[in-house]
Short mmCIF file of C-alpha atoms in Angstrom, two decimals:
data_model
loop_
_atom_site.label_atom_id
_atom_site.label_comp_id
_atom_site.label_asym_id
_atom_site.label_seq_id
_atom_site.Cartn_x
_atom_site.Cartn_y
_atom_site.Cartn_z
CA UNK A 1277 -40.32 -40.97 42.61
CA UNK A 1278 -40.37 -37.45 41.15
CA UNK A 1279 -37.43 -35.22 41.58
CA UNK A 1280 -37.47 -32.73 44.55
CA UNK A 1281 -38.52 -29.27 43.43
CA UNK A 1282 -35.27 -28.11 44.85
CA UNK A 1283 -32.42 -29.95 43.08
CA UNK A 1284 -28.58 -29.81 43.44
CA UNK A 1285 -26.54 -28.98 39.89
CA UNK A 1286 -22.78 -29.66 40.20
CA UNK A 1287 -21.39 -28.44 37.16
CA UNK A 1288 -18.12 -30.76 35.63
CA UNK A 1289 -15.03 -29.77 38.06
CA UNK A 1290 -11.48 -30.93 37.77
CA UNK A 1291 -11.02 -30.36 41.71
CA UNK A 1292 -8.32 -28.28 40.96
CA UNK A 1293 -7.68 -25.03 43.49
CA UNK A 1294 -5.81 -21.71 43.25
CA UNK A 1295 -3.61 -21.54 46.44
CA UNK A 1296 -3.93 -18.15 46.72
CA UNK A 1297 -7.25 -17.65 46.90
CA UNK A 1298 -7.64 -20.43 49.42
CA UNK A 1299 -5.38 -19.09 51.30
CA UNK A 1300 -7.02 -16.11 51.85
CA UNK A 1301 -10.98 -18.02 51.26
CA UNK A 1302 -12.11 -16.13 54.49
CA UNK A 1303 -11.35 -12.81 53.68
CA UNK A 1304 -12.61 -12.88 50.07
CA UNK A 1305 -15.85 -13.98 51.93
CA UNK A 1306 -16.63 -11.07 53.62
CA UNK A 1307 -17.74 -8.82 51.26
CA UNK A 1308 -20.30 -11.44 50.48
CA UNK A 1309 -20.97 -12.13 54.25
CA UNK A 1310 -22.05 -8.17 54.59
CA UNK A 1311 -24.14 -8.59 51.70
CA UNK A 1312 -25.81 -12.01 53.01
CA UNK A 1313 -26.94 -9.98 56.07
CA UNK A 1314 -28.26 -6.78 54.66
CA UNK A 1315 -30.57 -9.00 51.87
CA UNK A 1316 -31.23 -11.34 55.14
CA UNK A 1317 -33.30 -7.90 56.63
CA UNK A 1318 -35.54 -7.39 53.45
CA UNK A 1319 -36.04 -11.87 53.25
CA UNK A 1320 -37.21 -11.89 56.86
CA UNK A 1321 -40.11 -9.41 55.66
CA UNK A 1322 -41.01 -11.36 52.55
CA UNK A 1323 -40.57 -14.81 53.81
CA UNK A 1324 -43.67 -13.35 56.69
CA UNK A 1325 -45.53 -11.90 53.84
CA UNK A 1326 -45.41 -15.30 51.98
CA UNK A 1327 -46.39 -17.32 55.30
CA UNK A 1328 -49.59 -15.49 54.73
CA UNK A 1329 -50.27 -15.12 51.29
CA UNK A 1330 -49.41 -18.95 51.10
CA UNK A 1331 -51.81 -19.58 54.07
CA UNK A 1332 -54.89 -17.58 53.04
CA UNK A 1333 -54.69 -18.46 49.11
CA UNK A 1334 -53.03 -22.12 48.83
CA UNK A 1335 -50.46 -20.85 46.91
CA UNK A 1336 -47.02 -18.73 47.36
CA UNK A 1337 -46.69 -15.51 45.80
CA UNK A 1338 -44.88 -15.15 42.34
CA UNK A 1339 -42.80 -12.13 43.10
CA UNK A 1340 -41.98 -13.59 46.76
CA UNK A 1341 -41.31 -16.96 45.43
CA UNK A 1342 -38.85 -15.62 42.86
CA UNK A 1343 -37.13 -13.60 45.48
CA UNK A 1344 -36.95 -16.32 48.32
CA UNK A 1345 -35.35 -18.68 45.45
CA UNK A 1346 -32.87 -16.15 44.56
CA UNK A 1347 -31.35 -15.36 48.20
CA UNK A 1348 -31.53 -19.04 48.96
CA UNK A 1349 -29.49 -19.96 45.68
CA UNK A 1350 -27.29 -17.15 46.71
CA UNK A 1351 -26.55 -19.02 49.97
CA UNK A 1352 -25.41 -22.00 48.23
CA UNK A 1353 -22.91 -20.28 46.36
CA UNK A 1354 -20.90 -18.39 48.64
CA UNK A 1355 -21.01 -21.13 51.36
CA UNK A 1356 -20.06 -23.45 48.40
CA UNK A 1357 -16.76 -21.30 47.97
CA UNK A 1358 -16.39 -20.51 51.58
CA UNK A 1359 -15.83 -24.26 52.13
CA UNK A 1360 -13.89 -24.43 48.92
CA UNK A 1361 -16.43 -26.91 47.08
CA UNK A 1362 -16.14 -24.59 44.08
CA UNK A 1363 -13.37 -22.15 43.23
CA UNK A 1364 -14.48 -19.46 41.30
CA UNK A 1365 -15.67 -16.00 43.40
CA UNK A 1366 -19.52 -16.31 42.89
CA UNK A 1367 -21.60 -13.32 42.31
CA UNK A 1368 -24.64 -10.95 44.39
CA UNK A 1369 -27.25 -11.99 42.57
CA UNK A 1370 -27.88 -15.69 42.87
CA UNK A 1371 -28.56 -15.96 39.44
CA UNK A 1372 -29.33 -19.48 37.96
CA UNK A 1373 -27.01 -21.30 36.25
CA UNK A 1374 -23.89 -18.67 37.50
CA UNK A 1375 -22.05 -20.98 40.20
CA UNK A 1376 -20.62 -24.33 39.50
CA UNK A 1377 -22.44 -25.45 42.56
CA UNK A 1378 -25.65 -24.48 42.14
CA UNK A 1379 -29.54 -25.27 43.20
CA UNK A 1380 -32.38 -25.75 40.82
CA UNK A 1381 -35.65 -24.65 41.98
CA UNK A 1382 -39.21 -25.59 40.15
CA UNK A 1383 -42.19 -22.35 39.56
CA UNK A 1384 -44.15 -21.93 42.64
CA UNK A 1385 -46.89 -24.84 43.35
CA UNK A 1386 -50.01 -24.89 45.33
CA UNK A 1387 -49.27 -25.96 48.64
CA UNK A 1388 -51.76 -27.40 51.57
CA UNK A 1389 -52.77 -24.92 53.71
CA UNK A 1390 -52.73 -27.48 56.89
CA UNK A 1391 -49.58 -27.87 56.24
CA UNK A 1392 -48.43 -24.71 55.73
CA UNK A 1393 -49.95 -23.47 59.15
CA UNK A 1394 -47.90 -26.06 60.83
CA UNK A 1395 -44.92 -25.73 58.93
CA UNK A 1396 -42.95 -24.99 62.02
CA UNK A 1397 -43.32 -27.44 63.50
CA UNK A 1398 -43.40 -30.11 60.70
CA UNK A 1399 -39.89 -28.68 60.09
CA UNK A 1400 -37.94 -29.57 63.12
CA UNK A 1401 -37.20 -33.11 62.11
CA UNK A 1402 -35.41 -32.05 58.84
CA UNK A 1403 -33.67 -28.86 60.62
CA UNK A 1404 -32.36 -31.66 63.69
CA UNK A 1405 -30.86 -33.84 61.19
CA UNK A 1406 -29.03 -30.63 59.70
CA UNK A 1407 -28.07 -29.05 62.43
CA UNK A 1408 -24.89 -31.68 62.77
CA UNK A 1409 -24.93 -32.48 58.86
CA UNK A 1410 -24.74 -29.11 57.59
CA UNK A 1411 -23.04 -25.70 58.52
CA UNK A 1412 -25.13 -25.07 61.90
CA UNK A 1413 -23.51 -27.70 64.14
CA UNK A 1414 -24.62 -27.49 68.07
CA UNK A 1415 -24.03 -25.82 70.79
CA UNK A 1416 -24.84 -25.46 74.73
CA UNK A 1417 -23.57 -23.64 77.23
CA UNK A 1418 -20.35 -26.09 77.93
CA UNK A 1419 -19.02 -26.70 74.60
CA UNK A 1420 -19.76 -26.40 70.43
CA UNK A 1421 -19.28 -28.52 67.60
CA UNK A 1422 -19.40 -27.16 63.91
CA UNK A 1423 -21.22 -29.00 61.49
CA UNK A 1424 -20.22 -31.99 59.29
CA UNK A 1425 -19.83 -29.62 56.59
CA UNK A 1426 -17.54 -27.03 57.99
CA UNK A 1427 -15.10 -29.71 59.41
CA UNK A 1428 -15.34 -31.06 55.79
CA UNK A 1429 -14.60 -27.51 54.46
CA UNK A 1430 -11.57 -27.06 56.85
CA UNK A 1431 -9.65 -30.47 55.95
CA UNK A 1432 -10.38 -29.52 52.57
CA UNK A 1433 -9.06 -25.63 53.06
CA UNK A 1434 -5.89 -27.97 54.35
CA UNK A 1435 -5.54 -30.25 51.72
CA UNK A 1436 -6.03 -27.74 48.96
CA UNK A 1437 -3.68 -25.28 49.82
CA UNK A 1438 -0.52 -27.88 50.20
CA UNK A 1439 -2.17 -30.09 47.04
CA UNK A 1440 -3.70 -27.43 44.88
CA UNK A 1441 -6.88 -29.72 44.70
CA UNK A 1442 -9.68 -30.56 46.44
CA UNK A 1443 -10.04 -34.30 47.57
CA UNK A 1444 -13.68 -35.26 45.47
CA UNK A 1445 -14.78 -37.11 48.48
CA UNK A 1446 -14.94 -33.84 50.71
CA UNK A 1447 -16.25 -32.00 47.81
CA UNK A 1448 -19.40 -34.29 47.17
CA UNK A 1449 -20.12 -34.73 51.47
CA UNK A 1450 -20.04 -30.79 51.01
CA UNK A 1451 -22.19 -30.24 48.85
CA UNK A 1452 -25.02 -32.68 49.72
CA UNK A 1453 -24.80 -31.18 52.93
CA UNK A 1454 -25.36 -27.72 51.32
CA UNK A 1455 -28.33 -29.29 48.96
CA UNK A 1456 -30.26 -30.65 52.08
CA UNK A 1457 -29.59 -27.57 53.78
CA UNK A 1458 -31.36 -25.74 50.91
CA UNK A 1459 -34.11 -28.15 50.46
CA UNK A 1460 -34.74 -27.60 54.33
CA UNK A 1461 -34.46 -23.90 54.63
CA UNK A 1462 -36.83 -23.88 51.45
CA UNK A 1463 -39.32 -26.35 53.23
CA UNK A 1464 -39.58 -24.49 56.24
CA UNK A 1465 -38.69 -21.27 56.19
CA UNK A 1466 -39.15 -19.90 52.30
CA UNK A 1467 -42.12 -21.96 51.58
CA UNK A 1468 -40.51 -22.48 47.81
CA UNK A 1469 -42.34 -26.01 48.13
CA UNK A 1470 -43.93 -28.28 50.60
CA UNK A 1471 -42.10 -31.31 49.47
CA UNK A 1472 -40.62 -32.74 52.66
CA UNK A 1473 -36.22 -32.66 52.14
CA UNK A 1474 -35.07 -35.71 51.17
CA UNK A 1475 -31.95 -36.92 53.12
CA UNK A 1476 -31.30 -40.03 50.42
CA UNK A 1477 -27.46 -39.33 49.61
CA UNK A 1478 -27.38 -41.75 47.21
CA UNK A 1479 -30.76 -40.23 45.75
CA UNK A 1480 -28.72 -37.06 44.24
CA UNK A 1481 -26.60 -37.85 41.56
CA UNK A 1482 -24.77 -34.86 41.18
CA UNK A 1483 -22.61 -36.31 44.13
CA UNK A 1484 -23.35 -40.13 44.09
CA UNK A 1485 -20.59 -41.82 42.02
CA UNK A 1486 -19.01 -45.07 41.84
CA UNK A 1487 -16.15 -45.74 44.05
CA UNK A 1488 -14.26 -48.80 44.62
CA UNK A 1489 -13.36 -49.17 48.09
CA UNK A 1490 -12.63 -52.53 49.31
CA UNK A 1491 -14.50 -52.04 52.57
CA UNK A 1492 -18.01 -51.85 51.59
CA UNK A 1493 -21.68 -51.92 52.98
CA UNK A 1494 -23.74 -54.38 51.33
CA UNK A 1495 -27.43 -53.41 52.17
CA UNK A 1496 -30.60 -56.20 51.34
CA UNK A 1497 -32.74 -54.33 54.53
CA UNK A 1498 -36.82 -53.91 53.02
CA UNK A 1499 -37.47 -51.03 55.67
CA UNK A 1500 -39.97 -52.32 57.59
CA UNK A 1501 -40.24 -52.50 61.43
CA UNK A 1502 -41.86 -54.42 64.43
CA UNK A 1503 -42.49 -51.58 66.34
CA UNK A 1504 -42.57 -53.65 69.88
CA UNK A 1505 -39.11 -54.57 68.99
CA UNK A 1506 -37.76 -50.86 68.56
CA UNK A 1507 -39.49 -49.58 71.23
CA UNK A 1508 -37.78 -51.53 73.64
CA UNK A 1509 -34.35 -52.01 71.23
CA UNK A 1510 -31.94 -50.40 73.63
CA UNK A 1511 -33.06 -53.39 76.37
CA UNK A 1512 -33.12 -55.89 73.65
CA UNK A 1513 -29.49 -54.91 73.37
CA UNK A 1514 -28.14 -55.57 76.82
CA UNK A 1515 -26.83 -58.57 76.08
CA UNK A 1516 -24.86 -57.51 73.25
CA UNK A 1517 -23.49 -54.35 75.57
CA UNK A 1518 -21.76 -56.99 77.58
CA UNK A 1519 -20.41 -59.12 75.15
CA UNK A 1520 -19.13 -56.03 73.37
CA UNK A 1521 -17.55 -54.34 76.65
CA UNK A 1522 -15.87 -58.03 76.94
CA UNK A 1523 -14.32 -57.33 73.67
CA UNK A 1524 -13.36 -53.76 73.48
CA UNK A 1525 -11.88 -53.28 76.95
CA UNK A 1526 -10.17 -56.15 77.28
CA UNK A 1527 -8.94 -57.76 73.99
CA UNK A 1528 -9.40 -55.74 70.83
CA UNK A 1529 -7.01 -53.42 72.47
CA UNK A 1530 -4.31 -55.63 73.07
CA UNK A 1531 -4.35 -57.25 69.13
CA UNK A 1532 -4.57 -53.66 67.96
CA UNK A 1533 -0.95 -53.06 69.43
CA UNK A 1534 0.35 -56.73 68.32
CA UNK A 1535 -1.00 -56.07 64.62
CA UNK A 1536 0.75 -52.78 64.30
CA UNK A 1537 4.08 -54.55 65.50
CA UNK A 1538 3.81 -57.38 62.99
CA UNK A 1539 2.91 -55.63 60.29
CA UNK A 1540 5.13 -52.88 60.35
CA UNK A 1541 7.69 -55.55 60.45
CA UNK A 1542 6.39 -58.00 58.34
CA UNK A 1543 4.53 -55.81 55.47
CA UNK A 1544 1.39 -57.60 56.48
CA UNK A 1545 -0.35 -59.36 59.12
CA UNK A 1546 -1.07 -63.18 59.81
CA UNK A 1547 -4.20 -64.52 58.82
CA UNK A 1548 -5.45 -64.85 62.27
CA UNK A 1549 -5.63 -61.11 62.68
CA UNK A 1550 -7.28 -60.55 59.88
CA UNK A 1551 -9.98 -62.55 60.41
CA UNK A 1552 -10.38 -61.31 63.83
CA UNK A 1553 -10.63 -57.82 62.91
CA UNK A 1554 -12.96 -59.13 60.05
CA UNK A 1555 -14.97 -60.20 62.20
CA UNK A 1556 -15.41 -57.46 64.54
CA UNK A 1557 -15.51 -54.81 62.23
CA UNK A 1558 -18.39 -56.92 60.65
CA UNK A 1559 -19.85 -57.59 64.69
CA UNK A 1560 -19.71 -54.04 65.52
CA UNK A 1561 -21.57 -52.98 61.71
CA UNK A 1562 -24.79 -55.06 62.65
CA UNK A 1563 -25.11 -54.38 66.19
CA UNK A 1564 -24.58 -50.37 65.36
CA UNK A 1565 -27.37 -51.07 62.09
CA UNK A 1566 -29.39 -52.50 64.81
CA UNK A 1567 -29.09 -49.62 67.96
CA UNK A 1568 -29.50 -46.92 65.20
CA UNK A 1569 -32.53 -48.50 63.56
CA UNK A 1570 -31.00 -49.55 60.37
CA UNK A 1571 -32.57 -52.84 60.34
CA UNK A 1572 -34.51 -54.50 62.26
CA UNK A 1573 -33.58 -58.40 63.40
CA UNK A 1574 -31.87 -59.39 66.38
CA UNK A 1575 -28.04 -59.43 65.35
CA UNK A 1576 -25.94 -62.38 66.01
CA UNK A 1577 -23.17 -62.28 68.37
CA UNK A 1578 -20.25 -63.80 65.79
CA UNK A 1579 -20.31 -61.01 62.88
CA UNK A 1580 -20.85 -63.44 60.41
CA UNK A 1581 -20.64 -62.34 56.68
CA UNK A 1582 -24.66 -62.60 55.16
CA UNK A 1583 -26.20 -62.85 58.02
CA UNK A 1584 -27.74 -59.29 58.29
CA UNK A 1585 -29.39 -56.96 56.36
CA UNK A 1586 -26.69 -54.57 57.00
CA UNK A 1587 -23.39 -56.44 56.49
CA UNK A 1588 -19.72 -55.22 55.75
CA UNK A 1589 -17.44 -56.65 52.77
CA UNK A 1590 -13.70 -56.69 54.31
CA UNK A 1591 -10.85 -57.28 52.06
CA UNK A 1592 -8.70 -60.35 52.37
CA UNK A 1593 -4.83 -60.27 53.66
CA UNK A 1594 -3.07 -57.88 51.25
CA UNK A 1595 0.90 -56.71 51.53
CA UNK A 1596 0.71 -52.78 52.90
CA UNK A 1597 3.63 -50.24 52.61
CA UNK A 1598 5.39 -50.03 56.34
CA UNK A 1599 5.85 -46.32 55.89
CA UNK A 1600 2.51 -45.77 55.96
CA UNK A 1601 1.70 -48.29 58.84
CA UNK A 1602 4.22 -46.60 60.81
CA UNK A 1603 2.92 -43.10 60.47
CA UNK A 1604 -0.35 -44.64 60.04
CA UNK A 1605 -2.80 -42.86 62.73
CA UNK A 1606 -0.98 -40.31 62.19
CA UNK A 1607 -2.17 -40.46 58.53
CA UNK A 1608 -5.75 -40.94 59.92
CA UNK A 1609 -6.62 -37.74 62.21
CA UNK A 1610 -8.47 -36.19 58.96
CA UNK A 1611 -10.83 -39.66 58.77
CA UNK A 1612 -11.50 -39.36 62.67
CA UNK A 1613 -12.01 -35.86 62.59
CA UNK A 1614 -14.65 -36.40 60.23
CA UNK A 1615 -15.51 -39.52 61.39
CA UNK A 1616 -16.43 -37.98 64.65
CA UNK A 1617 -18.71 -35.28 63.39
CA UNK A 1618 -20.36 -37.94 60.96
CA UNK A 1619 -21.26 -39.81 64.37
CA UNK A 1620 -23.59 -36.88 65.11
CA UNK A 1621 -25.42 -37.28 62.10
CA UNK A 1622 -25.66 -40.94 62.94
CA UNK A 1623 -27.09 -40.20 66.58
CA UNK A 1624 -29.63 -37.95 64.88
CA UNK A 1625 -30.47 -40.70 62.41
CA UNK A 1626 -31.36 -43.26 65.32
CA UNK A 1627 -33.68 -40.74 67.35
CA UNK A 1628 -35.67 -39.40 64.39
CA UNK A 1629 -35.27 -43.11 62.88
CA UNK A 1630 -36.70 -44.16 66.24
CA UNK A 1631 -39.70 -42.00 66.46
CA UNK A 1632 -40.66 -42.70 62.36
CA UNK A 1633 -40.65 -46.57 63.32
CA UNK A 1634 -42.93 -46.62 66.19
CA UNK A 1635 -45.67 -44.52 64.65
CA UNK A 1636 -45.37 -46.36 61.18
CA UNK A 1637 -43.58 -49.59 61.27
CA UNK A 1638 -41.26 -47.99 58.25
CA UNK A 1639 -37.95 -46.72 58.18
CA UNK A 1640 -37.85 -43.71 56.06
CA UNK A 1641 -35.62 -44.82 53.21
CA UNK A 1642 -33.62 -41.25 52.74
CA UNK A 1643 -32.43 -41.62 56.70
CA UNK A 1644 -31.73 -45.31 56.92
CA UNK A 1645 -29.50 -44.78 53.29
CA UNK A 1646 -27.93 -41.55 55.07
CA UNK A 1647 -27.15 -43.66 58.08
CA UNK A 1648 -25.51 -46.48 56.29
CA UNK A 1649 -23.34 -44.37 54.25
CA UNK A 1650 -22.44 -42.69 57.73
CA UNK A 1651 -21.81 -46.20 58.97
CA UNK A 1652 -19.68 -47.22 55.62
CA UNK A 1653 -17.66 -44.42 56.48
CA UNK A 1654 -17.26 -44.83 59.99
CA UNK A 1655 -16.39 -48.58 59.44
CA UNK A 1656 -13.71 -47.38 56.55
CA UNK A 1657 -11.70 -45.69 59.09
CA UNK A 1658 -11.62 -48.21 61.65
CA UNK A 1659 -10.56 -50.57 59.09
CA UNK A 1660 -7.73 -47.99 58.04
CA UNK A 1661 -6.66 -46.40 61.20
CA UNK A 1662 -6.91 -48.96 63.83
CA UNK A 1663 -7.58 -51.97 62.36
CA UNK A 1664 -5.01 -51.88 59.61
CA UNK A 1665 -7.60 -54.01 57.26
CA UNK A 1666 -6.61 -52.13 54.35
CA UNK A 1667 -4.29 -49.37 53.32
CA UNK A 1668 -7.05 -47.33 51.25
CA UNK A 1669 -7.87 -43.98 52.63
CA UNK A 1670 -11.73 -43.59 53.79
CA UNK A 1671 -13.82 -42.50 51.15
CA UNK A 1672 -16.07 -39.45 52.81
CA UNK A 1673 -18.11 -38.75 49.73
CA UNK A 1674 -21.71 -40.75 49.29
CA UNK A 1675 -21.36 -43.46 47.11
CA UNK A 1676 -23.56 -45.08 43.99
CA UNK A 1677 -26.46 -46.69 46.38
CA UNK A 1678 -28.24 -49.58 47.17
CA UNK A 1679 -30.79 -51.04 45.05
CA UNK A 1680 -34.31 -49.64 46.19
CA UNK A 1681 -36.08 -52.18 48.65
CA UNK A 1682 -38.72 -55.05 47.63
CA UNK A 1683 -42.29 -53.49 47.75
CA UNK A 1684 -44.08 -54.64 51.31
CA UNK A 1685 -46.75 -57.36 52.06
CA UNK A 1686 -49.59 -56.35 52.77
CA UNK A 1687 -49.93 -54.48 56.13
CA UNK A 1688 -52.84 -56.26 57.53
CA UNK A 1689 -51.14 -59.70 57.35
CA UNK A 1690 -49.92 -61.59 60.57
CA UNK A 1691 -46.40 -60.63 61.40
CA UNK A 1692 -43.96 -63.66 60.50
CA UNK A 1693 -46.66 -66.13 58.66
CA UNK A 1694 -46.18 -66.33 55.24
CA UNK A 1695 -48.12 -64.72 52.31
CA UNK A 1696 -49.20 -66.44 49.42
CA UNK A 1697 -47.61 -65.05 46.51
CA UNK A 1698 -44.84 -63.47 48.38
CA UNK A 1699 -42.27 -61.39 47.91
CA UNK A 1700 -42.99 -61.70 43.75
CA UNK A 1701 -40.70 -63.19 41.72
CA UNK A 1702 -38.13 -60.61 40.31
CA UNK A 1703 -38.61 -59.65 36.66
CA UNK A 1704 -35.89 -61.62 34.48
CA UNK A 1705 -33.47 -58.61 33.78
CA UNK A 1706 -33.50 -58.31 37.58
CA UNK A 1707 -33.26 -62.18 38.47
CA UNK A 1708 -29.13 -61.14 38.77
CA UNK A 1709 -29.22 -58.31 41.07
CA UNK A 1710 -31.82 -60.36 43.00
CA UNK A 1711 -29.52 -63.39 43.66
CA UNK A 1712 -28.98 -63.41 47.54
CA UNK A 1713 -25.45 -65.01 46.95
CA UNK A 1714 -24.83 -61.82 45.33
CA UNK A 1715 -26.12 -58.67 46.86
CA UNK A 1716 -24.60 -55.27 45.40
CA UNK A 1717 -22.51 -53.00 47.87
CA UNK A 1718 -23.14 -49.80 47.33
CA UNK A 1719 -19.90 -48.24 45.37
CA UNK A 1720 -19.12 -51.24 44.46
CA UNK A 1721 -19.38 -52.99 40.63
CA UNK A 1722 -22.80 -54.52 38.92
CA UNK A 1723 -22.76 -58.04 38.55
CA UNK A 1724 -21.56 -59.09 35.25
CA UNK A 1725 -24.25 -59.45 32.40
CA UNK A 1726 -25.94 -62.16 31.48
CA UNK A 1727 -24.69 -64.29 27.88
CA UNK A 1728 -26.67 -63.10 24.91
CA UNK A 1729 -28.47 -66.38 23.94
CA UNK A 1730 -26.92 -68.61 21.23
CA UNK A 1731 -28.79 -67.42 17.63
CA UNK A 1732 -31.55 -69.71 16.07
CA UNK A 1733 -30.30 -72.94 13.83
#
């Protein structure tokens, strides 16, 4: 697929922070704040002005597009140091290139007019699944919640001023946050492209790196849906509500507490527990996959490891340091606290999810990949908080991804009879990754390569 005409560039950062100007991140953002709102009076007369030229002619105009691009990229930069995903003091220009965290954005393009006429409202899916991803967050007339973003930017403010640094996890959920943001705002409001955002986190490399966590996602899901099945998925589910609620009243609970006792005096847990909380943590992963429209068969009811298309790698018994067990939820408020925004983004993931399935029988790839990394994460804290699975500290940044999904059958064919000739045969540098006994997590290392072949006699 070609790259979005709005792009994320992360220049090289050592994560390093000046204390003082954290400390005072706020107030050095105000000048730029009065600044944002002043331009924000001249863009809301352009961006109306290019609604219409764009409309009328097919295509944006060249002075508007220029200037829409430039207050956009401006955006980026100072929200990128207000959240302290970049430490130098940007500029008031929004110049390319200028910002470590920065946006690139390709010459105007000729657009669809259709499209363009209904921008509005082809727009609100990709502004709902920012509103609790990016700075926005929600609100009503009983309470508020900031965005993922700012509660990413605020545990980072923390953890840079006592550390001097900024944790690279936080930094990379920031700033994808801030790239779909800009794709979205350019989509729908600026008209720099009609390119629909893409939500894929593990499509933008810029923030997509390896990391080695031993509670992983492993992800062999082909995108398809029966769309019978998720109309009517929250009934399907009843049964597994019960068996759940039989669980998590009534028994998880009670381990939980024995766990914590035996490993902070033991420096580790007993087998049994381990494999219990294996299991559930591996129970709880389909049956969420399966409610938020992650994939699409029926889960079973025992958690068992392969038998979904959205499964969970869990470490095996390891020694822990008691110090840390001891102190060890109170180690984990930062994971929830992110963990529960992230769960917004997940709820918005299943409704739009939802609505894409029944009308096409697809998944969109970029929101079932967001919603698995949001379930990784999720999963990663329960393991480390509650759990006490492993001793590794969540990992809130989007990891290296899943390999992309087989191609489909052919649409007109009978659900669940078999087509001749399919799926096709993987190529033979991809017979490997194509192994079921040895799906890839995402994050997690390639299988190893094959022998080079034994030279002729």
């Amino acid at each position: 697929m070609a790259a979005h005409p709005i792009r994320l560039a992360v220049a090289d950062d050592d994560l390093r922070r000046s204390r003082l100007t954290v400390f005072f991140r706020v107030l050095l953002f105000l000048p730029h704040l009065v600044w944002a709102l002043l331009w924000l009076v001249a863009v809301y007369v352009v961006a109306i002005i290019n609604w219409f030229v764009t409309l009328f002619s097919g295509t944006p105009a060249d002075w508007a597009h220029r200037f829409l691009s430039r207050y956009l990229r401006y955006w980026v930069h100072i929200l990128a140091f207000l959240l302290v995903a970049a430490n130098p003091f940007p500029g008031f220009t929004g110049r390319p290139g200028s910002y470590p965290v920065d946006i690139e954005i390709d010459p105007r393009a000729r657009q669809y007019r259709w499209a363009t006429g209904f921008r509005w409202i082809l727009w609100y899916p990709a502004l709902a699944l920012y509103t609790p991803l990016g700075v926005l967050g929600s609100s009503n007339s009983y309470s508020s919640s900031p965005g993922t973003a700012v509660i990413a930017g605020i545990l980072g403010w923390w953890s840079a001023l006592i550390r001097g640094r900024m944790p690279q996890g936080l930094r990379n959920l920031i700033v994808y946050g801030l790239g779909y943001g800009a794709q979205t705002f350019g989509y729908g409001v600026f008209l720099l492209t009609d390119r629909f955002p893409n939500s894929d986190p593990y499509a933008v490399p810029a923030v997509a790196e390896e990391h080695d966590h031993p509670v992983q996602t492993v992800v062999t899901d082909d995108t398809r849906r029966w769309q019978v099945h998720v109309a009517f998925r929250y009934f399907t589910a009843l049964p597994h509500f019960f068996w759940l609620g039989i669980w998590a009243w009534y028994v998880v609970p009670l381990l939980v507490v024995i766990n914590w006792f035996v490993m902070l005096f033991r420096g580790r847990t007993v087998p049994f527990f381990q494999d219990f909380f294996a299991f559930f943590l591996r129970y709880t992963t389909h049956l969420a996959a399966y409610l938020t429209i992650l994939a699409d068969p029926f889960p079973g009811f025992m958690g068992r490891p392969g038998s979904y298309p959205i499964d969970l790698v869990v470490p095996p018994l390891v020694r822990q340091s008691r110090w840390r067990i001891g102190f060890r939820i109170v180690l984990a408020i930062p994971a929830l606290l992110l963990a529960s925004a992230l769960s917004g983004v997940l709820s918005a993931v299943a409704t739009l999810g939802w609505f894409a399935a029944v009308f096409t029988a697809r998944m969109p790839v970029g929101l079932r990949n967001l919603g698995v990394f949001v379930l990784r994460y999720v999963q990663q804290t329960l393991a480390y908080s509650f759990y006490l699975v492993t001793e590794v500290y969540p990992y809130s940044g989007p990891a290296a991804g899943p390999p992309p999904p087989p191609p489909a059958p052919p649409r007109d064919w009978p659900r669940g009879e078999p087509v001749p000739g399919w799926p096709p045969a993987p190529a033979a540098s991809d017979a490997a990754a194509a192994t079921p006994s040895e799906p890839r997590a995402p994050g997690g290392p390639p299988p190893p390569p094959e022998p080079p072949p034994a030279p002729p006699a």
